[in-house]
Amino acid sequence: MHGYSDQNLEILGDAILAYSADRLKLDPVPLDGPRTLAELDALAGATITAEGIGGIEALKLFEEDLAPACISTDHPRYLSFIPCAPTEAAAMFDLVVGASSIYGGSWLEGAGAVYAENQALRWIADLAGLPPEAGGVFVPGGTIGNLSALVAARHTARVTAAHEGRTGSGARPWRVAATHGAHSSIQSACDVMDAEFVGVDVDDAGRLTGPALREVLLANGPETFFAVVATSGTTNFGIVDDLASVAEVCRELGIWFHVDGAYGGAGLAAPSVRDRYAGIEHCDSFIVDPHKWLFAPFDCCALLYRDPSLARAAHTQHASYLDVLNDAPDWNPTDYSVGLTRRARGLPFWFSLATHGTNAYRDAVERTLEVTRFAAQEIGRRDYLEVAREPDLSVVVFRRLGWSAAQYQEWSDRLLADQFAFVVPTSHAGETLTRFAIVNPRTSEDDIVAILDTMA
């Protein structure tokens, strides 16, 4: 199986490169859509056999039957969840990363890759206003990023409690404070860590604020909390919490301040909304997913720490076979997150940044915000539609007046069946709504108008 000298593998290599090039050149890409298990069984059948079906046949099967059963998240009218619209440069370099067989977990084995990844992380750290010593790692996604940050926060809090002699009283910190609008991964991380999630009420604008946070922390005992999680761009509405007042309370009470910017953190690159993030520079940790609004391919989350030594103390794994790594002064990415084995998943993002420059990223993010503002205004011009909340960032949530939940779903299903768009319903406070998540710079005002026309 190993060895490129085989003529069949050379033919297969040419075919895979040709397929990849053709896919990248598509404009627009096909929307496509899911098929049932029965349909895929009929089309594909058994693909894993004792003798193998051959690479060309497997590629043909993927191209003709399997790929069309996957919705293209980079389609300009894919406006559900949070799309992924990587640059062509990033997608192409993902092929290079896979072909290069780089282990990205240690400096010893992947120094060049780690060096490049760290420059991409530094750009994000500078956007957030973090100090020069800040650093971190690219992890698979926001769930692992949030979990890793909270593990570091708990370890730090418990070391502090032990140093202050508080562990004997049983007051080992075990709680996390956040709003119920925080990403589901925060509750999931608490479940994994056997920590208690304590909800904080939001203000009239849907934000976590310092006064509400202080009330909850004091009511439960600040010493029982090891972290507060604020959000810079909630998934459903794109709401940015009042980071400055939350940071002030965390500093006052000595609690780790984590900011989940998995989706919305990319807005830091846009001058038009940068003021919404005031206070983020005080965070102890921060995540943003370049595969969401910074145009990298799946899967790529940037996790940053104000003081990386605290994360290293929590995450470094110890074993005799790791001594050669742990005894060196090098920057080993696996010291900063859950997990040891890792691919150099930040490289496609780095390559695109290096290729296009940060000004192009600024302009691309601003373009999506421009289309978002147009969408909100266009919704306001139509008497059968109503914006549920003016957008903070690039998510617009709105209602079709008079529609039931079933009508929203029928409309959504029809759009996908017609290969026109992918826009799914959401809900808030018991009401069914729908939303546009606009993170693809190819999404245009014409796309917005065309979709809204279908709701008339």
XYZ file of N, CA and C in Angstrom, residues 5 24 83 88 92 110 193 239 248 293 391 416:
36
model
N 5.563 4.730 -6.238
C 6.092 4.241 -7.502
C 5.058 3.447 -8.299
N -12.411 23.564 -6.162
C -12.046 24.912 -5.733
C -12.444 25.970 -6.766
N -21.700 29.011 9.140
C -21.078 28.382 7.973
C -19.553 28.357 8.049
N -9.567 29.829 -0.903
C -8.980 28.786 -1.738
C -7.554 28.471 -1.281
N -6.383 24.768 -0.262
C -5.298 24.113 -0.991
C -4.182 23.681 -0.044
N 8.003 19.241 15.125
C 7.330 20.098 14.146
C 7.659 21.564 14.307
N -16.162 17.834 33.526
C -15.287 18.145 34.653
C -15.957 17.902 36.006
N -24.741 37.984 20.064
C -24.665 39.001 21.119
C -23.277 39.003 21.746
N -14.065 43.527 35.106
C -13.843 44.273 36.355
C -14.228 43.433 37.569
N -15.443 32.349 10.995
C -15.537 33.669 10.364
C -14.162 34.201 9.971
N -28.814 43.352 14.931
C -27.596 42.545 15.052
C -26.426 43.295 15.670
N -34.179 24.045 0.505
C -33.116 23.066 0.290
C -33.478 22.104 -0.843
